[in-house]
Amino acid sequence: SERDVLLHSIESLRASHAKDIARTNAVAEANAADTKELLLEEKLRAEDQAQQYHGRMIQAEKQYQKASALEEEARTNLERAKAAISELSQRYEELEIQAKDEAERKVMAEEEVQELKQDIEEAHRELNEKSEDLSELEKVHSSASKTLQVAESSNSDLRTEMEDTYSRLVS
């Protein structure tokens, strides 16, 4: 009968539909398992990348801290260098002042040496003049001495003559 045929067709369609659903469910489950596996792989890859990124972040932080320490050391060295330059500049100025003072003292000493040379030359001239005067005085003294001897000799002769004359007069 037609109804049986229809029922059989409906039954057949239902069975076919149930098979399709079962096949679809199996495919969906297989796809879900594949997707779950892919998601798990992706999750593991993401976690690995996150760990690598974290490691790079830690490395970058260490490098940053090292760079900061080096920068601080460089600042300290720069400040020390500035202080040393300032100290050297001050010392240079002091030495320059000392050098100028020494130069002035040298000039003054040279002037004093020149004055002393002139004084010594003047003293030599005076000494030479006094030596000449002394020589003249010695000549005068020698001449006076001779004159005195002659006078004494004449005086002695006169005395002898006077004594002789007196003796003759008395006798």
Short mmCIF file of N, CA, C and O in Angstrom, two decimals, residues 6-65:
data_model
loop_
_atom_site.label_atom_id
_atom_site.label_comp_id
_atom_site.label_asym_id
_atom_site.label_seq_id
_atom_site.Cartn_x
_atom_site.Cartn_y
_atom_site.Cartn_z
N LEU A 6 4.98 4.94 1.83
CA LEU A 6 5.30 6.26 2.39
C LEU A 6 5.96 6.10 3.74
O LEU A 6 6.97 6.76 4.04
N LEU A 7 5.44 5.17 4.54
CA LEU A 7 6.03 4.97 5.86
C LEU A 7 7.45 4.41 5.69
O LEU A 7 8.37 4.79 6.42
N HIS A 8 7.56 3.49 4.72
CA HIS A 8 8.88 2.94 4.50
C HIS A 8 9.82 4.04 4.01
O HIS A 8 10.99 4.09 4.44
N SER A 9 9.36 4.93 3.13
CA SER A 9 10.16 6.04 2.63
C SER A 9 10.54 6.96 3.78
O SER A 9 11.69 7.41 3.88
N ILE A 10 9.56 7.22 4.63
CA ILE A 10 9.84 8.11 5.77
C ILE A 10 10.87 7.43 6.67
O ILE A 10 11.82 8.07 7.13
N GLU A 11 10.65 6.10 6.87
CA GLU A 11 11.58 5.37 7.71
C GLU A 11 12.96 5.39 7.07
O GLU A 11 13.97 5.56 7.76
N SER A 12 13.00 5.21 5.82
CA SER A 12 14.24 5.20 5.09
C SER A 12 14.91 6.57 5.17
O SER A 12 16.13 6.68 5.37
N LEU A 13 14.12 7.61 5.01
CA LEU A 13 14.64 8.99 5.12
C LEU A 13 15.16 9.23 6.53
O LEU A 13 16.21 9.85 6.70
N ARG A 14 14.39 8.75 7.52
CA ARG A 14 14.82 8.94 8.90
C ARG A 14 16.15 8.20 9.12
O ARG A 14 17.06 8.75 9.78
N ALA A 15 16.24 6.97 8.63
CA ALA A 15 17.45 6.20 8.82
C ALA A 15 18.61 6.90 8.11
O ALA A 15 19.73 7.03 8.65
N SER A 16 18.34 7.37 6.90
CA SER A 16 19.36 8.08 6.13
C SER A 16 19.75 9.36 6.87
O SER A 16 20.93 9.72 6.97
N HIS A 17 18.72 10.04 7.39
CA HIS A 17 18.96 11.29 8.13
C HIS A 17 19.78 10.98 9.38
O HIS A 17 20.71 11.71 9.73
N ALA A 18 19.43 9.89 10.06
CA ALA A 18 20.14 9.52 11.28
C ALA A 18 21.58 9.19 10.94
O ALA A 18 22.51 9.56 11.67
N LYS A 19 21.78 8.47 9.76
CA LYS A 19 23.14 8.18 9.34
C LYS A 19 23.90 9.47 9.05
O LYS A 19 25.07 9.63 9.41
N ASP A 20 23.21 10.40 8.34
CA ASP A 20 23.83 11.70 8.03
C ASP A 20 24.20 12.43 9.32
O ASP A 20 25.29 13.02 9.43
N ILE A 21 23.26 12.40 10.27
CA ILE A 21 23.53 13.09 11.55
C ILE A 21 24.71 12.42 12.23
O ILE A 21 25.61 13.09 12.76
N ALA A 22 24.71 11.05 12.22
CA ALA A 22 25.80 10.33 12.88
C ALA A 22 27.12 10.65 12.18
O ALA A 22 28.15 10.89 12.82
N ARG A 23 27.08 10.66 10.81
CA ARG A 23 28.28 10.99 10.06
C ARG A 23 28.70 12.43 10.36
O ARG A 23 29.87 12.71 10.58
N THR A 24 27.76 13.33 10.36
CA THR A 24 28.04 14.74 10.64
C THR A 24 28.60 14.89 12.05
O THR A 24 29.56 15.64 12.27
N ASN A 25 27.96 14.16 12.99
CA ASN A 25 28.46 14.23 14.37
C ASN A 25 29.88 13.69 14.46
O ASN A 25 30.75 14.26 15.15
N ALA A 26 30.14 12.56 13.72
CA ALA A 26 31.48 11.98 13.75
C ALA A 26 32.49 12.96 13.15
O ALA A 26 33.60 13.17 13.69
N VAL A 27 32.09 13.58 12.01
CA VAL A 27 32.97 14.57 11.37
C VAL A 27 33.17 15.76 12.31
O VAL A 27 34.28 16.26 12.50
N ALA A 28 32.07 16.20 12.95
CA ALA A 28 32.15 17.34 13.86
C ALA A 28 33.05 17.01 15.04
O ALA A 28 33.86 17.83 15.47
N GLU A 29 32.88 15.77 15.56
CA GLU A 29 33.72 15.37 16.69
C GLU A 29 35.18 15.29 16.25
O GLU A 29 36.09 15.71 16.98
N ALA A 30 35.41 14.68 15.04
CA ALA A 30 36.78 14.61 14.53
C ALA A 30 37.34 16.02 14.33
O ALA A 30 38.49 16.31 14.70
N ASN A 31 36.52 16.91 13.75
CA ASN A 31 36.95 18.31 13.57
C ASN A 31 37.20 18.97 14.91
O ASN A 31 38.17 19.72 15.08
N ALA A 32 36.32 18.68 15.88
CA ALA A 32 36.48 19.26 17.21
C ALA A 32 37.78 18.77 17.84
O ALA A 32 38.52 19.53 18.46
N ALA A 33 38.06 17.46 17.66
CA ALA A 33 39.30 16.90 18.22
C ALA A 33 40.50 17.53 17.52
O ALA A 33 41.49 17.91 18.18
N ASP A 34 40.41 17.65 16.16
CA ASP A 34 41.51 18.30 15.42
C ASP A 34 41.68 19.74 15.88
O ASP A 34 42.79 20.22 16.10
N THR A 35 40.55 20.42 16.00
CA THR A 35 40.59 21.82 16.42
C THR A 35 41.17 21.95 17.82
O THR A 35 42.00 22.82 18.11
N LYS A 36 40.72 21.00 18.71
CA LYS A 36 41.22 21.01 20.08
C LYS A 36 42.74 20.78 20.06
O LYS A 36 43.50 21.46 20.76
N GLU A 37 43.21 19.84 19.22
CA GLU A 37 44.63 19.55 19.12
C GLU A 37 45.38 20.77 18.58
O GLU A 37 46.44 21.16 19.09
N LEU A 38 44.78 21.37 17.52
CA LEU A 38 45.40 22.58 16.95
C LEU A 38 45.44 23.71 17.98
O LEU A 38 46.44 24.42 18.10
N LEU A 39 44.34 23.85 18.72
CA LEU A 39 44.30 24.89 19.76
C LEU A 39 45.33 24.61 20.85
O LEU A 39 45.99 25.53 21.34
N LEU A 40 45.47 23.31 21.20
CA LEU A 40 46.45 22.96 22.21
C LEU A 40 47.86 23.27 21.71
O LEU A 40 48.68 23.84 22.43
N GLU A 41 48.15 22.90 20.44
CA GLU A 41 49.44 23.23 19.84
C GLU A 41 49.67 24.74 19.82
O GLU A 41 50.76 25.23 20.14
N GLU A 42 48.64 25.47 19.43
CA GLU A 42 48.73 26.94 19.37
C GLU A 42 48.97 27.51 20.76
O GLU A 42 49.76 28.43 20.94
N LYS A 43 48.27 26.92 21.77
CA LYS A 43 48.44 27.36 23.15
C LYS A 43 49.88 27.12 23.59
O LYS A 43 50.52 27.99 24.20
N LEU A 44 50.41 25.90 23.27
CA LEU A 44 51.80 25.58 23.65
C LEU A 44 52.78 26.52 22.95
O LEU A 44 53.74 27.00 23.55
N ARG A 45 52.53 26.78 21.67
CA ARG A 45 53.38 27.71 20.92
C ARG A 45 53.31 29.11 21.53
O ARG A 45 54.33 29.77 21.71
N ALA A 46 52.10 29.54 21.89
CA ALA A 46 51.93 30.86 22.50
C ALA A 46 52.63 30.91 23.86
O ALA A 46 53.27 31.92 24.19
N GLU A 47 52.52 29.82 24.63
CA GLU A 47 53.20 29.79 25.94
C GLU A 47 54.72 29.83 25.74
O GLU A 47 55.43 30.51 26.47
N ASP A 48 55.21 29.08 24.73
CA ASP A 48 56.65 29.08 24.44
C ASP A 48 57.10 30.48 24.04
O ASP A 48 58.12 30.98 24.52
N GLN A 49 56.31 31.12 23.16
CA GLN A 49 56.64 32.49 22.75
C GLN A 49 56.59 33.44 23.95
O GLN A 49 57.43 34.32 24.09
N ALA A 50 55.61 33.23 24.82
CA ALA A 50 55.50 34.07 26.02
C ALA A 50 56.72 33.88 26.91
O ALA A 50 57.26 34.85 27.45
N GLN A 51 57.19 32.62 27.05
CA GLN A 51 58.38 32.38 27.85
C GLN A 51 59.61 33.02 27.21
O GLN A 51 60.43 33.61 27.90
N GLN A 52 59.72 32.90 25.89
CA GLN A 52 60.84 33.54 25.19
C GLN A 52 60.78 35.06 25.38
O GLN A 52 61.80 35.70 25.65
N TYR A 53 59.58 35.61 25.23
CA TYR A 53 59.39 37.06 25.40
C TYR A 53 59.75 37.45 26.82
O TYR A 53 60.44 38.45 27.05
N HIS A 54 59.31 36.63 27.80
CA HIS A 54 59.60 36.91 29.20
C HIS A 54 61.12 36.88 29.43
O HIS A 54 61.68 37.74 30.11
N GLY A 55 61.78 35.85 28.82
CA GLY A 55 63.24 35.77 28.94
C GLY A 55 63.91 36.98 28.33
O GLY A 55 64.86 37.54 28.90
N ARG A 56 63.41 37.42 27.17
CA ARG A 56 63.98 38.62 26.54
C ARG A 56 63.71 39.86 27.39
O ARG A 56 64.56 40.74 27.48
N MET A 57 62.54 39.90 28.01
CA MET A 57 62.22 41.03 28.89
C MET A 57 63.18 41.07 30.08
O MET A 57 63.70 42.13 30.45
N ILE A 58 63.44 39.89 30.67
CA ILE A 58 64.38 39.82 31.80
C ILE A 58 65.76 40.25 31.34
O ILE A 58 66.45 41.03 32.01
N GLN A 59 66.18 39.74 30.17
CA GLN A 59 67.49 40.11 29.60
C GLN A 59 67.55 41.61 29.34
O GLN A 59 68.56 42.26 29.66
N ALA A 60 66.48 42.15 28.77
CA ALA A 60 66.43 43.60 28.50
C ALA A 60 66.49 44.39 29.79
O ALA A 60 67.17 45.42 29.87
N GLU A 61 65.80 43.91 30.83
CA GLU A 61 65.83 44.59 32.13
C GLU A 61 67.25 44.58 32.70
O GLU A 61 67.73 45.60 33.22
N LYS A 62 67.93 43.41 32.59
CA LYS A 62 69.32 43.33 33.07
C LYS A 62 70.22 44.30 32.30
O LYS A 62 71.05 44.99 32.88
N GLN A 63 70.03 44.32 30.97
CA GLN A 63 70.84 45.23 30.15
C GLN A 63 70.54 46.69 30.50
O GLN A 63 71.45 47.52 30.55
N TYR A 64 69.27 46.98 30.76
CA TYR A 64 68.89 48.34 31.15
C TYR A 64 69.56 48.71 32.47
O TYR A 64 70.09 49.82 32.62
N GLN A 65 69.51 47.78 33.45
CA GLN A 65 70.14 48.06 34.74
C GLN A 65 71.65 48.24 34.58
O GLN A 65 72.25 49.12 35.20
#
